[in-house]
Amino acid sequence: MKNFVANPEAIKQQMLEEIGVSSVSDFFEKIPKEARLDGLDLPEGLNEPDTKNLVTLLAKQNNTDLLCFLGGGAYKRYVPACVSEISSRFEFNTAYTPYQPEISQGTLQVIYEFQSMICDLTGMDVSNASVYDAGNACAEAMLMASRITKKDKILVSEAINPEYINVIKTYAHAADIKLEFIPFKNFKTDFKGSEDKIISNDYAAVLAQSPNYFGEIEEMDLLQKIKENSKTLIVACVDLISLMALKKPSEYGADIVVGDIQSLGNPVCFGGPYAGVIATVDKNKRQLPGRIVGRTVDADGKQAFTLTLQAREQHIRREKATSNICSNQALVALNSTVYMSVMGKNGMSQVAYLSAKAAHSLAENLAKKGYKVLSKDFFNEFVLEVEDSDNYLKKLKEAGILGGLKLDDKKILVATTELNNQSQIDLYLENV
């Protein structure tokens, strides 16, 4: 237990002398005073029963019974009961990397199957075993494109989820990568307006999201045509469910595909956990961050699974690490693997169809009521113009409906999933 006992004063003083200061406060002198905390304003500690009562009261403030028409990167979809039943088995009670393949064959096989399913969805050759979330995946794909092309400039669509853009900016700043943004017109990325840049060969990649943050299906075929004679990579950020109805990224020449697996069997849990995924063509596989599970045979000729590519900062060749990501979000990926296995292609296709059908039905009926639907080519999300966003959403919430995400004072983003059946749509329409 000695490692968990606080150092005595003599040891503390010895450590301070070693670094050349006389007290702990001197150690923090270089930090501006306005940035320092003058103690923590915390209440007295509670005993266990009182703590439990307090947490229960706080939990009751969460209302999870509201009808949900929220989107913007997180979607309330139906999760079959068997998903949590299977993924909560004791064999899967750790998200840590299975370094010892001889005792982790089940976990390794799940990750392998997950990778295989992601490749099937996207049309890519190889997938990693997930990263933190879609924003993180976008940023890692940007770094990956820079390594592949040896270029330090990236073109990014402004129609990408703003949270993803913030993560990309943070990574780019630290990696000395220059970002340039392609503006959007009528909620679609203006690829034509940036044609000269895309074909210039000055940029490592162009990063676009389809359907984009506003729900619009981007003209990715046009992007492919524009860069036909260019070495600029296409990084496509996708809604994986939408790929059951829309073109696979491989069909429009994407080099790297990223997305979030939250909507594949994972509930909306007050902001997480999510998991991002990156897939690519075979020639780029050694630049994938995270880790990849491979299938082989053991000494007896039996099928076996093992970690194959995992260039990470903890390993011997850490100077060649592609990322410092240490968690592969294995439990979230496990949920997605079970979900995709249970639903199958037909089930997931039906989910995509019902989601899109609900969105178009709601949009058409809102237009009949005099509202202006600003989106045209959308999947399951659209931009709606209203007189006052706050009043519009407040009125719906009073009726037990989360009516959408506020974009500005007159625009909201409305999303539907397979859970928004006709009765929910009718209730929405009755209260606007």
C-alpha positions as a printed NumPy array, in Angstrom:
array([[  0.   ,   0.   ,   0.   ],
       [  3.003,   2.346,   0.255],
       [  2.389,   3.688,  -3.258],
       [ -0.985,   5.034,  -2.128],
       [  0.228,   6.789,   1.041],
       [  0.923,  10.531,   0.808],
       [  4.564,  11.583,   0.923],
       [  5.768,  12.818,   4.351],
       [  6.877,  16.448,   4.642],
       [ 10.566,  15.52 ,   4.526],
       [ 10.158,  13.784,   1.17 ],
       [  8.061,  16.68 ,  -0.197],
       [ 10.763,  19.165,   0.809],
       [ 13.438,  17.039,  -0.794],
       [ 11.45 ,  16.965,  -4.037],
       [ 10.952,  20.75 ,  -3.972],
       [ 14.654,  21.362,  -3.396],
       [ 15.468,  19.072,  -6.31 ],
       [ 13.431,  21.227,  -8.702],
       [ 14.693,  24.456,  -7.178],
       [ 11.726,  25.891,  -5.261],
       [ 11.061,  26.269,  -1.562],
       [  7.329,  25.559,  -1.405],
       [  4.472,  24.102,  -3.408],
       [  3.008,  27.603,  -3.918],
       [  6.336,  28.698,  -5.463],
       [  6.004,  25.81 ,  -7.895],
       [  2.794,  27.361,  -9.314],
       [  4.06 ,  30.966,  -9.372],
       [  4.383,  31.005, -13.167],
       [  0.675,  30.323, -13.561],
       [ -1.252,  33.646, -13.691],
       [ -3.23 ,  34.274, -10.493],
       [ -6.479,  34.734, -12.398],
       [ -6.107,  31.189, -13.743],
       [ -5.694,  29.625, -10.303],
       [ -8.461,  28.304,  -8.063],
       [ -8.64 ,  29.656,  -4.535],
       [ -9.87 ,  26.418,  -3.038],
       [-12.926,  24.416,  -4.059],
       [-16.404,  25.488,  -2.979],
       [-17.635,  22.008,  -2.138],
       [-20.226,  21.016,   0.48 ],
       [-19.436,  18.692,   3.354],
       [-19.23 ,  15.001,   2.452],
       [-22.326,  12.806,   2.856],
       [-22.698,   9.298,   4.194],
       [-23.658,   6.519,   1.776],
       [-27.479,   6.506,   2.314],
       [-27.696,  10.316,   2.007],
       [-25.535,  10.234,  -1.112],
       [-27.806,   7.624,  -2.672],
       [-30.909,   9.68 ,  -1.879],
       [-29.356,  12.816,  -3.379],
       [-28.302,  11.033,  -6.581],
       [-31.79 ,   9.512,  -6.894],
       [-33.373,  12.965,  -6.633],
       [-30.992,  14.31 ,  -9.268],
       [-31.742,  11.362, -11.574],
       [-35.479,  12.031, -11.32 ],
       [-34.903,  15.404, -12.966],
       [-34.057,  13.573, -16.19 ],
       [-37.185,  13.148, -18.278],
       [-36.602,  10.314, -20.729],
       [-40.241,   9.958, -21.804],
       [-40.313,  12.909, -24.208],
       [-40.897,  12.145, -27.892],
       [-37.592,  12.773, -29.616],
       [-37.046,  14.542, -32.944],
       [-33.43 ,  15.48 , -32.171],
       [-30.468,  14.657, -34.394],
       [-27.291,  16.489, -35.273],
       [-25.077,  13.449, -34.769],
       [-26.942,  11.563, -32.001],
       [-30.028,   9.517, -32.837],
       [-32.564,   7.756, -30.661],
       [-33.021,   4.422, -32.426],
       [-34.541,   1.145, -31.355],
       [-32.07 ,  -1.18 , -29.654],
       [-33.24 ,  -4.834, -29.522],
       [-33.298,  -6.243, -25.982],
       [-30.819,  -8.976, -26.885],
       [-28.06 ,  -6.418, -27.572],
       [-27.491,  -5.491, -23.934],
       [-28.233,  -9.059, -22.834],
       [-25.387, -10.429, -24.949],
       [-22.914,  -7.561, -24.555],
       [-23.268,  -7.574, -20.752],
       [-22.134, -11.189, -20.444],
       [-19.156, -11.528, -18.11 ],
       [-16.841, -12.518, -20.985],
       [-17.116,  -8.964, -22.319],
       [-16.842,  -7.032, -19.058],
       [-13.679,  -5.206, -20.07 ],
       [-13.038,  -2.665, -22.824],
       [ -9.284,  -3.039, -22.558],
       [ -7.244,  -4.231, -25.494],
       [ -6.966,  -8.053, -25.611],
       [ -3.17 ,  -8.256, -25.684],
       [ -3.116, -11.97 , -24.879],
       [ -4.849, -13.642, -27.823],
       [ -4.703, -17.109, -26.282],
       [ -7.253, -16.044, -23.638],
       [ -9.137, -13.401, -25.632],
       [-10.361, -15.26 , -28.704],
       [-14.019, -14.282, -28.14 ],
       [-13.297, -10.576, -27.823],
       [-10.883, -10.648, -30.76 ],
       [-13.429, -12.412, -32.955],
       [-16.094,  -9.825, -32.076],
       [-13.733,  -7.   , -33.108],
       [-12.848,  -8.88 , -36.297],
       [-16.527,  -9.325, -37.161],
       [-17.143,  -5.643, -36.385],
       [-14.38 ,  -4.616, -38.788],
       [-15.766,  -6.942, -41.456],
       [-19.267,  -5.492, -41.129],
       [-17.976,  -1.904, -41.345],
       [-16.098,  -2.833, -44.531],
       [-19.293,  -4.349, -45.925],
       [-21.263,  -1.189, -45.102],
       [-18.74 ,   1.258, -46.545],
       [-17.254,  -0.79 , -49.378],
       [-13.766,  -0.173, -47.999],
       [-11.054,  -2.849, -47.795],
       [-10.066,  -2.5  , -44.155],
       [-11.452,  -0.934, -40.986],
       [ -9.973,  -0.211, -37.587],
       [-11.535,  -1.343, -34.315],
       [-12.976,   2.099, -33.562],
       [-11.748,   5.36 , -32.029],
       [-13.446,   7.734, -29.586],
       [-16.207,   9.304, -31.714],
       [-16.903,  10.688, -35.193],
       [-15.219,  14.027, -34.489],
       [-12.087,  12.226, -33.346],
       [-12.304,   9.958, -36.418],
       [-12.464,  13.012, -38.723],
       [ -9.393,  14.511, -37.078],
       [ -7.45 ,  11.247, -37.192],
       [ -8.387,  10.791, -40.872],
       [ -7.034,  14.289, -41.538],
       [ -3.694,  13.356, -39.93 ],
       [ -3.744,  10.07 , -41.818],
       [ -4.256,  11.856, -45.17 ],
       [ -1.407,  14.213, -44.359],
       [  0.943,  11.299, -43.655],
       [ -0.062,   9.498, -46.86 ],
       [  0.314,  12.494, -49.169],
       [  3.13 ,  14.292, -47.295],
       [  1.081,  17.514, -47.514],
       [  0.035,  19.824, -44.704],
       [ -3.103,  21.463, -46.094],
       [ -6.652,  20.095, -45.816],
       [ -9.904,  21.273, -47.393],
       [-12.878,  20.917, -45.041],
       [-16.548,  21.416, -45.831],
       [-18.26 ,  23.986, -43.603],
       [-21.387,  21.811, -43.698],
       [-19.768,  19.256, -41.382],
       [-21.086,  18.903, -37.841],
       [-19.678,  21.955, -35.958],
       [-18.555,  19.749, -33.073],
       [-16.445,  17.712, -35.492],
       [-14.968,  20.922, -36.904],
       [-13.908,  22.012, -33.412],
       [-12.076,  18.724, -32.869],
       [-10.445,  18.976, -36.303],
       [ -9.241,  22.51 , -35.54 ],
       [ -7.71 ,  21.368, -32.243],
       [ -5.818,  18.506, -33.887],
       [ -4.733,  20.672, -36.848],
       [ -3.307,  23.348, -34.547],
       [ -1.2  ,  20.816, -32.673],
       [ -0.042,  19.084, -35.868],
       [  0.769,  22.292, -37.795],
       [ -1.797,  21.424, -40.458],
       [ -3.398,  24.291, -42.343],
       [ -7.176,  24.111, -42.731],
       [ -9.157,  25.809, -45.472],
       [-12.935,  25.646, -45.508],
       [-15.283,  25.126, -48.433],
       [-18.461,  27.201, -47.887],
       [-21.956,  25.838, -48.421],
       [-24.858,  27.196, -50.456],
       [-28.457,  26.215, -49.699],
       [-27.053,  23.859, -47.028],
       [-24.892,  21.95 , -49.538],
       [-21.117,  22.15 , -49.915],
       [-20.089,  24.319, -52.873],
       [-17.623,  21.877, -54.45 ],
       [-17.768,  23.676, -57.809],
       [-16.749,  26.962, -56.215],
       [-13.597,  25.31 , -54.866],
       [-12.853,  23.229, -57.964],
       [ -9.502,  24.912, -58.613],
       [ -8.288,  24.086, -55.106],
       [ -9.53 ,  20.492, -55.233],
       [ -7.683,  19.719, -58.473],
       [ -4.559,  21.729, -57.601],
       [ -2.742,  18.846, -55.886],
       [ -1.814,  21.297, -53.115],
       [ -4.062,  19.626, -50.546],
       [ -3.79 ,  16.309, -48.75 ],
       [ -7.518,  15.731, -48.715],
       [-10.986,  17.181, -48.968],
       [-13.227,  16.239, -46.031],
       [-16.994,  16.256, -46.524],
       [-19.967,  14.799, -44.658],
       [-22.94 ,  13.156, -46.383],
       [-25.659,  13.444, -45.25 ],
       [-24.169,  16.625, -43.85 ],
       [-24.98 ,  18.379, -40.572],
       [-28.109,  19.901, -42.117],
       [-29.308,  16.513, -43.367],
       [-28.543,  17.233, -47.025],
       [-27.153,  14.439, -49.198],
       [-24.002,  15.92 , -50.686],
       [-23.047,  15.638, -54.374],
       [-20.176,  13.26 , -53.672],
       [-20.248,  12.005, -57.269],
       [-19.523,  15.571, -58.343],
       [-16.618,  15.715, -55.877],
       [-15.216,  12.51 , -57.348],
       [-15.562,  13.884, -60.893],
       [-13.875,  17.171, -59.962],
       [-10.829,  15.452, -58.46 ],
       [-10.557,  12.73 , -61.11 ],
       [ -7.089,  13.82 , -62.207],
       [ -5.967,  14.976, -58.778],
       [ -4.087,  13.144, -56.032],
       [ -6.173,  14.856, -53.358],
       [ -7.789,  12.202, -51.142],
       [-11.523,  12.104, -50.456],
       [-12.408,  11.67 , -46.776],
       [-16.11 ,  10.928, -46.388],
       [-17.883,  11.292, -43.045],
       [-21.075,   9.212, -43.192],
       [-24.141,   8.143, -41.246],
       [-23.661,   4.371, -41.311],
       [-27.409,   3.651, -41.243],
       [-27.9  ,   5.86 , -44.314],
       [-25.566,   3.585, -46.294],
       [-28.369,   1.01 , -46.39 ],
       [-30.227,   3.434, -48.679],
       [-27.524,   5.638, -50.215],
       [-24.388,   4.889, -52.243],
       [-21.472,   3.284, -50.475],
       [-18.475,   5.631, -50.215],
       [-16.469,   3.191, -52.344],
       [-18.861,   3.911, -55.216],
       [-17.919,   7.575, -55.34 ],
       [-14.186,   7.043, -54.891],
       [-13.706,   7.762, -51.185],
       [-10.206,   6.975, -49.95 ],
       [-11.008,   7.158, -46.228],
       [-14.428,   6.784, -44.576],
       [-15.274,   7.897, -41.051],
       [-18.427,   7.836, -38.967],
       [-19.979,   7.21 , -35.57 ],
       [-21.434,   3.872, -34.49 ],
       [-23.723,   5.384, -31.837],
       [-26.797,   4.722, -33.978],
       [-25.847,   1.062, -34.447],
       [-27.276,  -0.467, -31.278],
       [-26.17 ,   2.161, -28.772],
       [-28.678,   4.269, -26.817],
       [-28.51 ,   8.046, -26.426],
       [-26.977,   8.073, -22.938],
       [-26.841,  11.765, -21.984],
       [-23.884,  12.372, -24.285],
       [-22.033,   9.084, -24.494],
       [-20.19 ,   6.888, -24.773],
       [-19.926,   6.944, -28.544],
       [-17.351,   5.375, -30.855],
       [-15.908,   6.552, -34.128],
       [-14.69 ,   4.284, -36.9  ],
       [-12.219,   4.722, -39.766],
       [-12.132,   2.545, -42.878],
       [ -9.881,   2.843, -45.909],
       [ -8.54 ,   1.156, -49.014],
       [ -5.934,  -1.571, -48.635],
       [ -2.897,   0.508, -49.616],
       [ -3.517,   2.888, -46.695],
       [ -3.994,   0.261, -43.982],
       [ -0.658,   0.865, -42.262],
       [ -1.648,   4.464, -41.615],
       [ -4.836,   3.533, -39.753],
       [ -4.848,   4.663, -36.1  ],
       [ -6.054,   2.355, -33.368],
       [ -5.682,  -1.338, -33.861],
       [ -6.789,  -4.033, -36.329],
       [ -7.645,  -7.66 , -35.569],
       [ -6.694, -10.293, -38.14 ],
       [ -7.748, -13.89 , -38.694],
       [ -5.157, -16.618, -39.088],
       [ -4.582, -20.263, -38.121],
       [ -2.738, -21.587, -35.089],
       [ -0.061, -24.288, -34.91 ],
       [ -2.779, -26.948, -35.117],
       [ -4.335, -25.408, -38.213],
       [ -7.375, -24.091, -36.348],
       [ -8.909, -20.644, -36.902],
       [ -7.412, -18.034, -34.587],
       [ -7.635, -14.258, -34.117],
       [ -4.924, -11.852, -33.068],
       [ -4.056,  -8.177, -33.061],
       [ -2.166,  -7.507, -36.275],
       [ -1.559,  -3.799, -36.932],
       [ -1.285,  -1.645, -33.839],
       [  1.326,   1.09 , -34.299],
       [  0.787,   2.872, -30.996],
       [  2.775,   5.084, -28.704],
       [  3.261,   2.399, -26.018],
       [  4.981,  -0.023, -28.358],
       [  8.657,  -0.449, -29.081],
       [  8.411,   1.462, -32.395],
       [  6.507,   4.276, -30.742],
       [  8.239,   6.955, -32.816],
       [  6.308,   5.531, -35.768],
       [  2.967,   5.523, -33.915],
       [  0.053,   6.702, -36.043],
       [ -1.948,   7.834, -33.013],
       [ -1.943,   8.072, -29.234],
       [ -5.409,   6.509, -28.991],
       [ -5.323,   3.871, -26.256],
       [ -8.983,   2.802, -26.084],
       [-10.785,   1.09 , -28.92 ],
       [-14.243,   1.605, -27.332],
       [-14.644,  -2.186, -27.487],
       [-17.904,  -2.38 , -25.513],
       [-19.6  ,   0.168, -27.78 ],
       [-18.274,  -1.687, -30.831],
       [-19.539,  -4.934, -29.282],
       [-23.048,  -3.466, -29.042],
       [-22.845,  -2.475, -32.701],
       [-21.612,  -5.915, -33.731],
       [-24.491,  -7.629, -31.945],
       [-26.964,  -5.085, -33.364],
       [-25.796,  -5.55 , -36.959],
       [-25.787,  -9.346, -36.545],
       [-29.32 ,  -9.389, -35.158],
       [-30.795,  -6.863, -37.597],
       [-29.084,  -8.183, -40.705],
       [-29.112,  -6.339, -44.024],
       [-32.888,  -6.517, -44.374],
       [-33.51 ,  -5.185, -40.882],
       [-31.043,  -2.326, -41.259],
       [-32.472,  -1.468, -44.679],
       [-35.909,  -1.245, -43.091],
       [-34.535,   1.035, -40.358],
       [-33.09 ,   3.353, -43.028],
       [-36.327,   3.308, -45.036],
       [-38.575,   4.032, -42.041],
       [-36.29 ,   6.839, -40.848],
       [-36.335,   8.552, -44.238],
       [-40.06 ,   7.953, -44.731],
       [-40.883,   9.585, -41.389],
       [-38.721,  12.629, -42.146],
       [-40.237,  13.224, -45.575],
       [-43.767,  12.705, -44.259],
       [-43.219,  15.214, -41.447],
       [-41.558,  17.726, -43.789],
       [-44.371,  17.512, -46.353],
       [-47.064,  18.006, -43.731],
       [-45.227,  20.907, -42.103],
       [-45.019,  22.544, -45.531],
       [-48.79 ,  22.104, -45.922],
       [-49.226,  23.947, -42.635],
       [-47.32 ,  26.913, -44.033],
       [-43.829,  26.238, -42.687],
       [-40.849,  26.529, -45.017],
       [-38.723,  23.397, -45.337],
       [-35.294,  24.619, -46.461],
       [-33.785,  21.186, -47.144],
       [-34.381,  19.434, -50.459],
       [-32.243,  16.325, -50.852],
       [-32.331,  14.943, -47.318],
       [-32.285,  11.514, -45.71 ],
       [-33.798,  11.672, -42.215],
       [-32.998,  15.249, -41.168],
       [-34.09 ,  18.623, -42.494],
       [-33.874,  22.345, -41.764],
       [-37.17 ,  24.06 , -40.938],
       [-37.763,  27.802, -40.96 ],
       [-40.054,  29.121, -38.206],
       [-41.015,  32.56 , -36.874],
       [-39.309,  32.09 , -33.519],
       [-37.18 ,  29.016, -32.796],
       [-37.387,  29.332, -29.002],
       [-41.178,  29.665, -28.917],
       [-41.61 ,  26.883, -31.459],
       [-39.498,  24.433, -29.445],
       [-40.962,  25.58 , -26.119],
       [-44.506,  24.906, -27.314],
       [-43.566,  21.401, -28.445],
       [-41.726,  20.641, -25.216],
       [-44.806,  21.61 , -23.198],
       [-46.591,  18.906, -25.189],
       [-43.876,  16.361, -24.312],
       [-41.976,  16.638, -27.587],
       [-38.333,  17.487, -28.229],
       [-39.008,  19.205, -31.53 ],
       [-35.508,  19.673, -32.926],
       [-32.175,  21.448, -32.512],
       [-32.043,  25.232, -32.677],
       [-29.718,  26.446, -35.441],
       [-30.537,  30.137, -35.071],
       [-33.492,  32.367, -34.163],
       [-35.527,  31.196, -37.155],
       [-34.149,  27.788, -38.099],
       [-34.25 ,  24.397, -36.429],
       [-32.893,  20.999, -37.403],
       [-35.523,  18.249, -37.219],
       [-34.609,  14.548, -37.316],
       [-36.608,  11.328, -37.345],
       [-35.754,   7.675, -36.83 ],
       [-37.681,   4.441, -37.14 ],
       [-39.105,   5.141, -33.652],
       [-41.045,   8.186, -34.905],
       [-44.145,   6.405, -36.121],
       [-47.22 ,   8.033, -37.658],
       [-48.892,   8.684, -34.302],
       [-45.82 ,  10.625, -33.105],
       [-45.703,  12.594, -36.354],
       [-49.425,  13.418, -36.003],
       [-48.858,  14.584, -32.426],
       [-45.973,  16.783, -33.587],
       [-48.152,  18.364, -36.274],
       [-51.024,  18.95 , -33.85 ],
       [-48.81 ,  21.037, -31.573],
       [-47.183,  23.43 , -34.063]])
